[in-house]
Short mmCIF file of C-alpha atoms and ligand atoms in Angstrom, two decimals:
data_model
loop_
_atom_site.label_atom_id
_atom_site.label_comp_id
_atom_site.label_asym_id
_atom_site.label_seq_id
_atom_site.Cartn_x
_atom_site.Cartn_y
_atom_site.Cartn_z
CA MET A 1 0.00 0.00 0.00
CA SER A 2 1.50 3.39 -0.91
CA TYR A 3 0.08 6.61 0.44
CA ASP A 4 0.35 10.22 -0.72
CA LEU A 5 0.96 11.69 2.72
CA ILE A 6 1.44 10.50 6.30
CA LEU A 7 0.96 12.68 9.37
CA LYS A 8 3.11 10.99 11.98
CA ASN A 9 2.77 10.79 15.76
CA GLY A 10 0.15 13.51 16.20
CA THR A 11 -2.38 13.47 19.02
CA ILE A 12 -5.62 12.90 17.14
CA LEU A 13 -8.70 14.61 18.47
CA THR A 14 -12.19 13.60 17.45
CA SER A 15 -15.48 14.48 19.09
CA SER A 16 -15.16 11.37 21.24
CA ASP A 17 -11.50 10.30 21.43
CA THR A 18 -7.95 11.48 22.03
CA TYR A 19 -5.12 9.16 20.96
CA ARG A 20 -1.70 9.10 19.34
CA ALA A 21 -1.41 7.64 15.85
CA ASP A 22 -0.30 8.22 12.27
CA ILE A 23 -2.83 9.23 9.62
CA ALA A 24 -2.28 8.10 6.03
CA ILE A 25 -3.90 10.03 3.18
CA GLU A 26 -4.52 8.77 -0.31
CA LYS A 27 -6.44 10.45 -3.14
CA GLY A 28 -7.82 13.11 -0.81
CA LYS A 29 -9.25 10.67 1.73
CA VAL A 30 -8.11 9.30 5.05
CA ALA A 31 -6.81 5.87 4.02
CA ALA A 32 -5.56 4.43 7.30
CA ILE A 33 -4.97 5.31 10.94
CA GLY A 34 -2.46 3.37 13.03
CA ARG A 35 0.96 3.24 14.64
CA ASN A 36 4.11 3.17 12.50
CA LEU A 37 2.36 3.26 9.14
CA PRO A 38 4.91 2.56 6.36
CA ALA A 39 6.03 5.72 4.54
CA ASP A 40 7.09 3.95 1.33
CA GLY A 41 7.88 7.18 -0.47
CA ALA A 42 4.90 9.15 0.86
CA GLU A 43 5.45 12.74 2.01
CA THR A 44 5.80 12.57 5.78
CA ILE A 45 4.90 15.32 8.25
CA GLU A 46 5.99 14.99 11.87
CA ALA A 47 3.19 16.06 14.24
CA ARG A 48 4.67 14.90 17.57
CA GLU A 49 3.43 17.04 20.50
CA LYS A 50 0.85 18.61 18.23
CA TYR A 51 -2.87 18.05 17.88
CA VAL A 52 -4.49 16.82 14.67
CA PHE A 53 -8.23 17.35 14.32
CA PRO A 54 -10.87 17.44 11.57
CA GLY A 55 -11.07 20.68 9.60
CA GLY A 56 -13.71 23.08 10.87
CA LEU A 57 -17.15 23.51 9.30
CA ASP A 58 -18.45 27.05 9.49
CA VAL A 59 -22.15 26.72 8.71
CA HIS A 60 -22.95 30.45 8.78
CA THR A 61 -21.08 32.76 6.40
CA HIS A 62 -22.08 35.65 4.14
CA LEU A 63 -19.60 36.00 1.27
CA ASP A 64 -20.16 38.39 -1.61
CA MET A 65 -23.58 39.29 -0.19
CA PRO A 66 -25.43 42.49 -1.11
CA PHE A 67 -26.75 43.80 2.21
CA GLY A 68 -27.36 47.06 4.06
CA GLY A 69 -26.80 49.26 1.00
CA THR A 70 -23.46 47.67 0.12
CA THR A 71 -21.83 44.26 -0.41
CA THR A 72 -19.81 42.25 2.09
CA ALA A 73 -16.08 42.92 1.86
CA ASP A 74 -15.09 39.25 1.56
CA ASP A 75 -15.97 37.28 -1.53
CA PHE A 76 -15.41 33.54 -1.96
CA ALA A 77 -11.72 34.04 -2.80
CA THR A 78 -10.71 36.15 0.19
CA GLY A 79 -13.23 34.64 2.61
CA SER A 80 -12.27 31.05 1.88
CA LEU A 81 -8.56 31.84 2.12
CA ALA A 82 -9.14 33.39 5.54
CA ALA A 83 -11.28 30.40 6.53
CA ALA A 84 -8.45 28.01 5.62
CA CYS A 85 -5.90 30.05 7.59
CA GLY A 86 -8.21 29.73 10.59
CA GLY A 87 -8.55 25.93 10.27
CA THR A 88 -11.96 25.90 8.58
CA THR A 89 -12.07 23.59 5.57
CA SER A 90 -15.80 23.74 4.68
CA ILE A 91 -18.33 26.53 4.81
CA ILE A 92 -22.06 26.79 4.31
CA ASP A 93 -22.87 30.19 2.85
CA PHE A 94 -26.31 31.76 2.38
CA ALA A 95 -27.70 32.03 -1.15
CA ILE A 96 -30.45 34.65 -1.35
CA GLN A 97 -33.70 34.58 -3.31
CA SER A 98 -34.51 37.94 -4.94
CA ARG A 99 -38.05 39.18 -4.35
CA GLY A 100 -40.39 37.94 -7.07
CA GLU A 101 -37.85 35.50 -8.42
CA SER A 102 -37.41 31.78 -8.01
CA LEU A 103 -35.38 30.18 -5.24
CA LEU A 104 -33.40 28.28 -7.87
CA LYS A 105 -32.31 31.49 -9.57
CA GLY A 106 -30.89 32.71 -6.25
CA LEU A 107 -29.11 29.42 -5.75
CA GLU A 108 -27.62 29.58 -9.23
CA ALA A 109 -26.30 33.09 -8.57
CA TRP A 110 -24.42 31.81 -5.50
CA HIS A 111 -22.97 28.87 -7.44
CA LYS A 112 -21.51 31.43 -9.87
CA LYS A 113 -20.04 33.50 -7.04
CA ALA A 114 -18.26 30.49 -5.50
CA GLN A 115 -17.27 28.33 -8.47
CA GLY A 116 -13.55 28.36 -9.22
CA LYS A 117 -12.90 30.84 -6.40
CA SER A 118 -13.22 28.94 -3.16
CA ILE A 119 -10.18 27.42 -1.52
CA VAL A 120 -12.31 25.41 0.92
CA ASP A 121 -15.30 23.18 0.15
CA TYR A 122 -18.62 24.98 0.21
CA ALA A 123 -22.34 24.39 0.39
CA PHE A 124 -25.39 26.63 0.55
CA HIS A 125 -28.40 27.35 2.70
CA MET A 126 -31.18 29.17 0.89
CA ILE A 127 -32.55 32.46 2.26
CA ALA A 128 -36.22 32.60 1.22
CA VAL A 129 -37.70 36.10 1.22
CA ASP A 130 -40.77 35.63 -0.94
CA LEU A 131 -42.75 32.44 -0.45
CA PRO A 132 -46.31 32.61 -1.73
CA GLU A 133 -48.16 29.27 -1.75
CA GLY A 134 -47.25 28.66 -5.42
CA ARG A 135 -43.50 28.83 -4.73
CA LEU A 136 -43.36 26.28 -1.93
CA LYS A 137 -42.70 23.43 -4.34
CA GLU A 138 -39.45 25.14 -5.34
CA MET A 139 -38.22 24.31 -1.84
CA ASP A 140 -38.36 20.61 -2.76
CA GLN A 141 -36.13 21.23 -5.78
CA VAL A 142 -33.60 23.17 -3.70
CA VAL A 143 -33.45 20.19 -1.32
CA LYS A 144 -32.99 17.77 -4.25
CA GLU A 145 -30.15 19.87 -5.64
CA GLY A 146 -28.19 19.37 -2.43
CA SER A 147 -28.98 22.47 -0.37
CA PRO A 148 -31.52 21.11 2.13
CA SER A 149 -31.72 24.05 4.54
CA PHE A 150 -33.56 27.36 4.46
CA LYS A 151 -32.92 30.50 6.46
CA LEU A 152 -36.07 32.37 7.36
CA PHE A 153 -36.17 35.73 9.10
CA MET A 154 -38.44 37.03 11.85
CA ALA A 155 -36.55 40.36 11.62
CA TYR A 156 -35.54 43.00 9.02
CA PRO A 157 -39.06 44.08 7.95
CA GLY A 158 -39.25 45.00 4.27
CA VAL A 159 -36.01 43.18 3.51
CA PHE A 160 -36.03 39.58 4.71
CA MET A 161 -38.83 39.30 7.30
CA LEU A 162 -41.62 36.75 6.78
CA ASP A 163 -44.92 36.59 8.68
CA ASP A 164 -45.83 33.65 10.90
CA ALA A 165 -48.22 32.10 8.37
CA THR A 166 -45.53 32.05 5.68
CA ILE A 167 -43.00 30.63 8.11
CA PHE A 168 -45.46 27.96 9.20
CA ARG A 169 -46.24 26.96 5.59
CA ALA A 170 -42.51 26.70 4.84
CA MET A 171 -42.06 24.52 7.93
CA LEU A 172 -44.85 22.19 6.84
CA ARG A 173 -43.16 21.85 3.48
CA THR A 174 -39.78 21.02 5.02
CA ARG A 175 -41.46 18.33 7.12
CA GLU A 176 -42.24 16.62 3.80
CA ASN A 177 -39.06 17.32 1.84
CA GLY A 178 -36.43 16.61 4.52
CA GLY A 179 -35.10 20.15 4.70
CA MET A 180 -34.12 22.07 7.81
CA ILE A 181 -35.38 25.52 8.80
CA CYS A 182 -32.70 27.85 10.17
CA MET A 183 -34.29 30.79 11.94
CA HIS A 184 -33.15 34.34 12.55
CA ALA A 185 -35.18 34.85 15.71
CA GLU A 186 -35.73 38.49 16.66
CA ASN A 187 -39.09 40.28 16.77
CA GLY A 188 -38.61 42.57 13.75
CA GLY A 189 -41.85 44.54 14.26
CA VAL A 190 -41.04 45.54 17.82
CA ILE A 191 -37.44 46.38 16.90
CA ASP A 192 -38.63 48.57 14.03
CA VAL A 193 -40.83 50.61 16.40
CA LEU A 194 -37.97 51.00 18.88
CA VAL A 195 -35.54 52.06 16.12
CA ARG A 196 -37.93 54.72 14.77
CA LYS A 197 -38.57 56.03 18.28
CA ALA A 198 -34.83 56.27 19.06
CA LEU A 199 -34.14 58.11 15.80
CA ALA A 200 -37.03 60.51 16.43
CA GLU A 201 -35.44 61.29 19.80
CA GLY A 202 -32.17 62.18 18.06
CA LYS A 203 -30.34 59.04 19.19
CA SER A 204 -27.92 58.18 16.40
CA HIS A 205 -24.88 56.63 18.13
CA PRO A 206 -24.01 52.98 17.26
CA LYS A 207 -24.90 51.85 20.81
CA TYR A 208 -28.59 52.45 20.00
CA HIS A 209 -28.39 49.51 17.62
CA ALA A 210 -28.12 47.30 20.71
CA LEU A 211 -30.48 49.33 22.87
CA THR A 212 -33.27 48.98 20.28
CA ARG A 213 -32.84 45.19 19.98
CA PRO A 214 -33.56 43.96 23.53
CA MET A 215 -32.91 40.40 24.67
CA THR A 216 -36.66 39.95 25.11
CA ALA A 217 -37.15 40.55 21.37
CA GLU A 218 -34.82 37.61 20.72
CA ALA A 219 -36.32 35.39 23.45
CA GLU A 220 -39.89 36.06 22.28
CA ALA A 221 -39.08 35.24 18.66
CA THR A 222 -37.15 32.13 19.71
CA ARG A 223 -40.15 30.93 21.75
CA ARG A 224 -42.50 31.66 18.82
CA ALA A 225 -40.25 29.90 16.31
CA ILE A 226 -40.10 26.84 18.56
CA ALA A 227 -43.90 26.86 18.93
CA LEU A 228 -44.35 27.07 15.14
CA ALA A 229 -41.91 24.20 14.61
CA GLU A 230 -43.63 22.13 17.28
CA MET A 231 -47.01 22.63 15.57
CA ALA A 232 -45.48 21.79 12.18
CA GLU A 233 -43.65 18.82 13.73
CA VAL A 234 -40.28 19.70 12.21
CA PRO A 235 -36.78 20.15 13.58
CA LEU A 236 -35.61 23.74 13.91
CA TYR A 237 -32.15 25.30 14.04
CA ILE A 238 -31.82 28.74 15.65
CA VAL A 239 -28.96 30.74 14.14
CA HIS A 240 -26.62 33.17 15.93
CA LEU A 241 -28.26 32.81 19.34
CA SER A 242 -26.91 35.60 21.52
CA ALA A 243 -29.03 36.01 24.65
CA ALA A 244 -29.35 33.94 27.82
CA ASP A 245 -33.15 34.33 27.73
CA ALA A 246 -33.31 32.88 24.22
CA LEU A 247 -31.04 30.04 25.31
CA LYS A 248 -33.47 29.25 28.10
CA GLU A 249 -36.23 28.79 25.51
CA VAL A 250 -34.04 26.36 23.56
CA ARG A 251 -33.11 24.47 26.72
CA LEU A 252 -36.75 24.14 27.84
CA ALA A 253 -37.79 22.89 24.39
CA ARG A 254 -34.99 20.33 24.32
CA GLU A 255 -35.90 19.18 27.81
CA ARG A 256 -39.38 18.49 26.44
CA GLY A 257 -37.72 16.28 23.82
CA LEU A 258 -38.28 18.60 20.85
CA PRO A 259 -35.71 18.48 18.01
CA ILE A 260 -34.57 22.08 18.52
CA TYR A 261 -30.95 22.99 17.81
CA ALA A 262 -29.02 26.23 18.10
CA GLU A 263 -25.68 27.81 17.32
CA THR A 264 -23.90 30.70 18.93
CA CYS A 265 -20.91 32.63 17.59
CA PRO A 266 -17.55 33.70 19.09
CA GLN A 267 -18.58 37.36 19.19
CA TYR A 268 -21.28 36.58 21.75
CA LEU A 269 -18.74 34.64 23.83
CA TYR A 270 -15.86 37.12 23.72
CA LEU A 271 -17.34 40.59 23.15
CA SER A 272 -20.12 42.48 24.92
CA TYR A 273 -22.47 45.47 24.86
CA GLU A 274 -19.69 47.54 26.44
CA ASP A 275 -17.87 47.42 23.07
CA TYR A 276 -20.58 49.72 21.65
CA GLU A 277 -19.52 52.34 24.16
CA ARG A 278 -16.02 52.66 22.75
CA PRO A 279 -15.11 56.27 21.80
CA GLY A 280 -16.56 57.98 18.74
CA PHE A 281 -17.92 55.76 15.98
CA GLU A 282 -15.78 52.76 17.04
CA GLY A 283 -18.86 50.88 18.28
CA ALA A 284 -20.00 50.51 14.65
CA LYS A 285 -17.43 47.72 14.27
CA PHE A 286 -19.66 45.59 16.48
CA VAL A 287 -23.03 46.40 14.91
CA MET A 288 -24.56 43.03 14.09
CA SER A 289 -27.91 41.36 14.67
CA PRO A 290 -28.65 40.13 17.24
CA PRO A 291 -26.38 42.63 18.99
CA LEU A 292 -23.71 42.00 21.60
CA ARG A 293 -25.18 41.54 25.07
CA PRO A 294 -24.11 42.95 28.46
CA LYS A 295 -21.10 41.39 30.23
CA GLY A 296 -22.13 38.30 32.17
CA ASN A 297 -24.47 37.00 29.45
CA GLU A 298 -21.60 35.02 27.92
CA LYS A 299 -21.34 32.76 31.00
CA HIS A 300 -24.73 31.29 30.13
CA LEU A 301 -23.60 30.63 26.55
CA TRP A 302 -20.44 28.82 27.68
CA GLU A 303 -22.57 26.70 29.98
CA GLY A 304 -24.96 26.03 27.08
CA LEU A 305 -22.03 24.85 24.95
CA ARG A 306 -20.88 22.48 27.69
CA GLN A 307 -24.36 21.13 28.38
CA ASN A 308 -25.27 20.66 24.69
CA TRP A 309 -28.13 23.17 24.88
CA LEU A 310 -26.09 24.76 22.06
CA GLN A 311 -24.73 22.32 19.49
CA VAL A 312 -22.65 24.47 17.13
CA VAL A 313 -20.33 27.47 17.08
CA SER A 314 -20.43 29.21 13.69
CA THR A 315 -19.28 32.72 12.78
CA ASP A 316 -22.02 34.66 10.97
CA HIS A 317 -19.03 36.11 9.10
CA CYS A 318 -20.42 39.23 7.41
CA SER A 319 -17.57 41.66 6.90
CA PHE A 320 -17.74 45.37 6.17
CA CYS A 321 -14.78 47.75 6.32
CA PHE A 322 -14.55 50.41 9.01
CA HIS A 323 -12.21 53.13 7.66
CA HIS A 324 -11.26 52.23 4.14
CA PRO A 325 -13.88 50.74 1.85
CA LYS A 326 -12.27 48.22 -0.47
CA ASP A 327 -13.16 47.45 -4.07
CA GLY A 328 -15.72 50.28 -4.10
CA LYS A 329 -17.80 48.64 -1.36
CA PRO A 330 -18.83 51.15 1.30
CA GLY A 331 -18.71 49.93 4.88
CA LYS A 332 -19.68 50.94 8.38
CA GLU A 333 -19.41 54.67 7.56
CA LEU A 334 -22.82 54.45 5.85
CA GLY A 335 -24.29 54.81 9.35
CA LYS A 336 -22.15 57.69 10.65
CA LYS A 337 -25.23 59.85 11.21
CA ASP A 338 -27.80 57.11 11.77
CA PHE A 339 -27.08 53.84 13.58
CA SER A 340 -29.85 52.08 11.63
CA LYS A 341 -27.85 52.56 8.40
CA ILE A 342 -24.71 50.83 9.68
CA PRO A 343 -24.39 47.60 7.68
CA ASN A 344 -25.07 44.75 10.11
CA GLY A 345 -22.32 42.19 10.52
CA ALA A 346 -18.74 41.54 11.60
CA PRO A 347 -15.77 39.51 10.36
CA GLY A 348 -14.87 36.22 12.07
CA ILE A 349 -14.34 33.40 9.57
CA GLU A 350 -10.62 33.24 10.42
CA THR A 351 -10.80 33.65 14.19
CA ARG A 352 -13.47 31.10 15.19
CA MET A 353 -11.23 28.05 15.65
CA PRO A 354 -8.36 30.00 17.31
CA LEU A 355 -10.77 31.64 19.78
CA LEU A 356 -12.47 28.34 20.57
CA TRP A 357 -9.15 26.56 21.03
CA ASP A 358 -8.18 29.29 23.49
CA ALA A 359 -11.28 28.25 25.44
CA VAL A 360 -9.86 24.71 25.51
CA ALA A 361 -6.53 26.05 26.78
CA ARG A 362 -8.39 27.93 29.53
CA GLY A 363 -10.34 24.81 30.55
CA GLU A 364 -13.68 26.26 29.40
CA LEU A 365 -14.22 23.38 26.91
CA THR A 366 -12.66 19.94 26.53
CA PRO A 367 -10.68 19.29 23.32
CA ASN A 368 -13.29 16.74 22.21
CA ARG A 369 -16.14 19.18 22.78
CA PHE A 370 -14.17 21.71 20.69
CA VAL A 371 -14.17 19.22 17.78
CA GLU A 372 -17.85 18.46 18.29
CA LEU A 373 -18.89 22.13 18.25
CA THR A 374 -16.72 23.29 15.37
CA SER A 375 -16.82 20.28 13.05
CA THR A 376 -18.66 17.06 13.92
CA ALA A 377 -22.03 18.40 15.07
CA PRO A 378 -22.39 20.87 12.17
CA ALA A 379 -21.48 18.07 9.72
CA LYS A 380 -24.15 15.82 11.24
CA LEU A 381 -26.85 18.48 11.41
CA PHE A 382 -26.32 19.64 7.86
CA GLY A 383 -25.98 16.34 5.98
CA LEU A 384 -22.21 16.13 5.57
CA TYR A 385 -21.21 13.45 8.08
CA PRO A 386 -19.03 11.31 7.94
CA ARG A 387 -17.55 12.77 4.76
CA LYS A 388 -16.79 15.85 6.87
CA GLY A 389 -16.42 16.27 10.63
CA ALA A 390 -14.56 12.99 11.20
CA ILE A 391 -11.09 11.48 11.13
CA ALA A 392 -11.83 7.95 9.99
CA PRO A 393 -10.96 5.80 6.99
CA GLY A 394 -12.98 6.98 4.01
CA ALA A 395 -13.56 10.51 5.34
CA ASP A 396 -12.29 13.51 3.36
CA ALA A 397 -8.74 14.33 4.42
CA ASP A 398 -9.66 17.75 5.83
CA LEU A 399 -7.11 18.04 8.60
CA VAL A 400 -5.66 20.68 10.90
CA VAL A 401 -2.41 20.52 12.87
CA LEU A 402 -2.26 22.83 15.89
CA ASP A 403 0.74 23.51 18.09
CA PRO A 404 -0.59 24.02 21.63
CA ARG A 405 2.71 25.49 22.88
CA LYS A 406 2.57 28.54 20.61
CA ASN A 407 0.45 31.68 20.90
CA ARG A 408 -1.02 33.93 18.22
CA THR A 409 -2.10 37.56 18.42
CA LEU A 410 -5.23 38.39 16.44
CA SER A 411 -4.87 41.53 14.37
CA ALA A 412 -5.98 43.22 11.16
CA LYS A 413 -2.25 43.59 10.38
CA THR A 414 -1.84 39.84 10.00
CA HIS A 415 -5.28 38.40 9.25
CA HIS A 416 -6.36 37.37 5.73
CA MET A 417 -9.94 38.66 5.83
CA ASN A 418 -10.50 41.48 3.33
CA VAL A 419 -11.46 43.95 6.03
CA ASP A 420 -9.58 46.76 7.76
CA TYR A 421 -10.30 45.84 11.36
CA ASN A 422 -10.36 42.82 13.60
CA PRO A 423 -12.97 42.79 16.39
CA TYR A 424 -10.44 41.01 18.63
CA GLU A 425 -7.51 43.33 17.78
CA GLY A 426 -4.50 42.64 20.01
CA LYS A 427 -5.98 39.60 21.75
CA THR A 428 -3.44 36.80 22.23
CA VAL A 429 -4.84 33.29 22.01
CA ARG A 430 -3.10 30.10 23.04
CA GLY A 431 -2.42 27.55 20.32
CA ALA A 432 -1.36 28.11 16.71
CA ILE A 433 -2.89 26.52 13.63
CA GLU A 434 0.10 25.52 11.54
CA GLU A 435 -0.93 23.12 8.79
CA VAL A 436 -4.26 22.65 7.01
CA TRP A 437 -5.31 20.26 4.24
CA VAL A 438 -8.56 20.26 2.25
CA ARG A 439 -9.18 16.81 0.75
CA GLY A 440 -5.48 16.03 1.08
CA ARG A 441 -4.29 19.23 -0.60
CA ARG A 442 -2.22 21.54 1.52
CA VAL A 443 -3.79 25.00 1.93
CA VAL A 444 -1.76 26.27 4.91
CA ARG A 445 1.93 25.60 5.65
CA ALA A 446 3.67 26.85 8.79
CA GLY A 447 0.72 29.15 9.47
CA LYS A 448 0.80 30.77 6.02
CA PRO A 449 -1.55 30.20 3.07
CA VAL A 450 -0.14 28.10 0.24
CA ALA A 451 -0.48 29.70 -3.18
CA ASN A 452 -2.35 26.97 -5.08
CA PRO A 453 -5.24 27.40 -7.51
CA PRO A 454 -8.55 27.21 -5.61
CA HIS A 455 -9.96 23.70 -5.64
CA GLY A 456 -12.92 23.98 -3.26
CA ASN A 457 -15.84 21.79 -4.35
CA PHE A 458 -19.56 22.31 -4.01
CA LEU A 459 -20.84 19.93 -1.34
CA LYS A 460 -24.14 18.35 -2.22
CA ARG A 461 -25.70 17.67 1.17
CA ASP A 462 -28.06 14.91 2.26
CA PRO A 463 -31.56 15.80 3.44
CA ARG A 464 -32.71 14.88 6.94
CA SER A 465 -33.36 11.21 7.37
CA ASN A 466 -35.73 11.46 10.40
O1 URP B 501 -25.66 41.21 11.58
C1 URP B 501 -25.74 40.17 10.93
N1 URP B 501 -25.97 39.05 11.57
N2 URP B 501 -25.58 40.19 9.60
C2 URP B 501 -25.75 39.11 8.72
C3 URP B 501 -27.18 38.82 8.41
C4 URP B 501 -27.79 37.89 9.40
O2 URP B 501 -28.83 38.20 9.96
O3 URP B 501 -27.26 36.80 9.63
ZN1 ZN B 502 -29.50 36.36 10.79
ZN1 ZN B 503 -25.93 35.64 9.23
#
C-alpha cells in the first residue's frame, strides 16, 4: 500500500477520542490510521506534541452578499482563504432569493459566485424572502439539488422578514421534503418601532443599535419559532443565538424532547455590549444582529455549549470595512449619522477556531467538545457526516495541525480577511494553527496560506433522514 501523505505521531482529536497515531492520506481521503504506518515514499509530516483534528465547518457565512446598502467585503476568494488560515475547511454560505424570483435562480447566482474561487469546500443554505403558496414546491427542488436548509427571518421588515403564516407553511413543506429551517429569531416589528422612536429622539450613536434590539425581542421570537416548529412537527435550528433568555427557551424545548438545535458565535462569547460604548464611531465595528449583550451574558452561553443546549459554534461572518472601503464597497461609515444605516455584521471566519481553542486552553471546553462544536455536530446536522467532521478511513482528508505550545495575536495587520479591522484586535490566544489540508491538498503551511489554484468543491448535502 502506498500513500500520498502521512501525518506521523500527532495526538488525534475527534469528538469522542484522544489518541496518538499516524494518519495516512490517499487520493484526498483518510486511508488508514495506526501506529508506525509505512512511509514507502509518501510525504511525511511529523506532528509529535501537536494536535491533529478534523477541519472546521463554518455553517454560517455571508460571502459576496449584497446587504445594508453595500456588499460584504469578503468574496469567496478572500473569505475562503481566511477560513483556511483559521482551520476551517468547509463553509455553508447563504444564497439569497430575490423578491419575485425563483429560489433556484438565487441558488444559481451563489454557485456562480463560488465556483472556481473557493479554496475550501462549500455548500449553501437558501434564504427565502418571498414564499407565496405557489413557490413552496421550489423548496423541494432546492433540497434535491443538495442544499436542504432554508434560512427564514423574523426580523428585518421590508427586507427579509416573513410573517408567521408564511414561516409555518414553509415549515410544513420542510417536514415533507427533509429540509431544515434555520431561523433568525428576533421580533422585527417591535425592533422597528424601537428604532424609529430612538431616531425621532435624536439618538444616532451605534450603541442604539443594541439598545433597540432587547434580549426579550430575541427570546420572544425564539419561543414563537419553537412553537411554530412544534405545531409543524419539524426540527428547527436557531442561528446566531446571543441572549441567555433565548437560550433558556431552547433548553426548555430540548428538555421536552423537541428536536430544537441552536448555534452561537464567538462574538457573543468574547465581546459584549460595552464594546458599543467605545469612543466615537468605534462601536460601529460591532453592529450586528442580534447585537452583543451585556457582560455576564456570555457565562450562560459557555454553559450552554458544555451542556449541549447549544450544538454548534459558527461565525455569521459578514464583513464590512470600518475606515477604508475596499473594491468600491462602502462599509460601516454608511451609518455615521444614523445607527440604523450601519451595515449589520462583523468579520470572524478566520478567528473562530483559534478563539475556541483558546477556550480549551483555559479549561472552558474539553478538546473533544471543541471538535464536536466546530466540526462534527455541524457536519451531522447539515448532511455532511461522515464525509466531513470525522477522522476515519474513508472521510475527506480535511485536517488541521495545531501547536498548543505557541500563541497567536489576532490583528488586522496579520489576518487574511478582506477587512480593515479585527474585532479582537490585540488579543493573544493560546495555540497556533500551523498546517491545514482540504481533501489532502495543503492550503496552509507553517501558518501561512499556500499559493495553489482554488480547488474547493460544491458539497451536495443529504436531506434529513428522520
Ligand atoms: O448582523 C448580521 N448578523 N448580519 C448578517 C445577516 C444575518 O442576519 O445573519
Ligand atoms: Zn441572521
Ligand atoms: Zn448571518
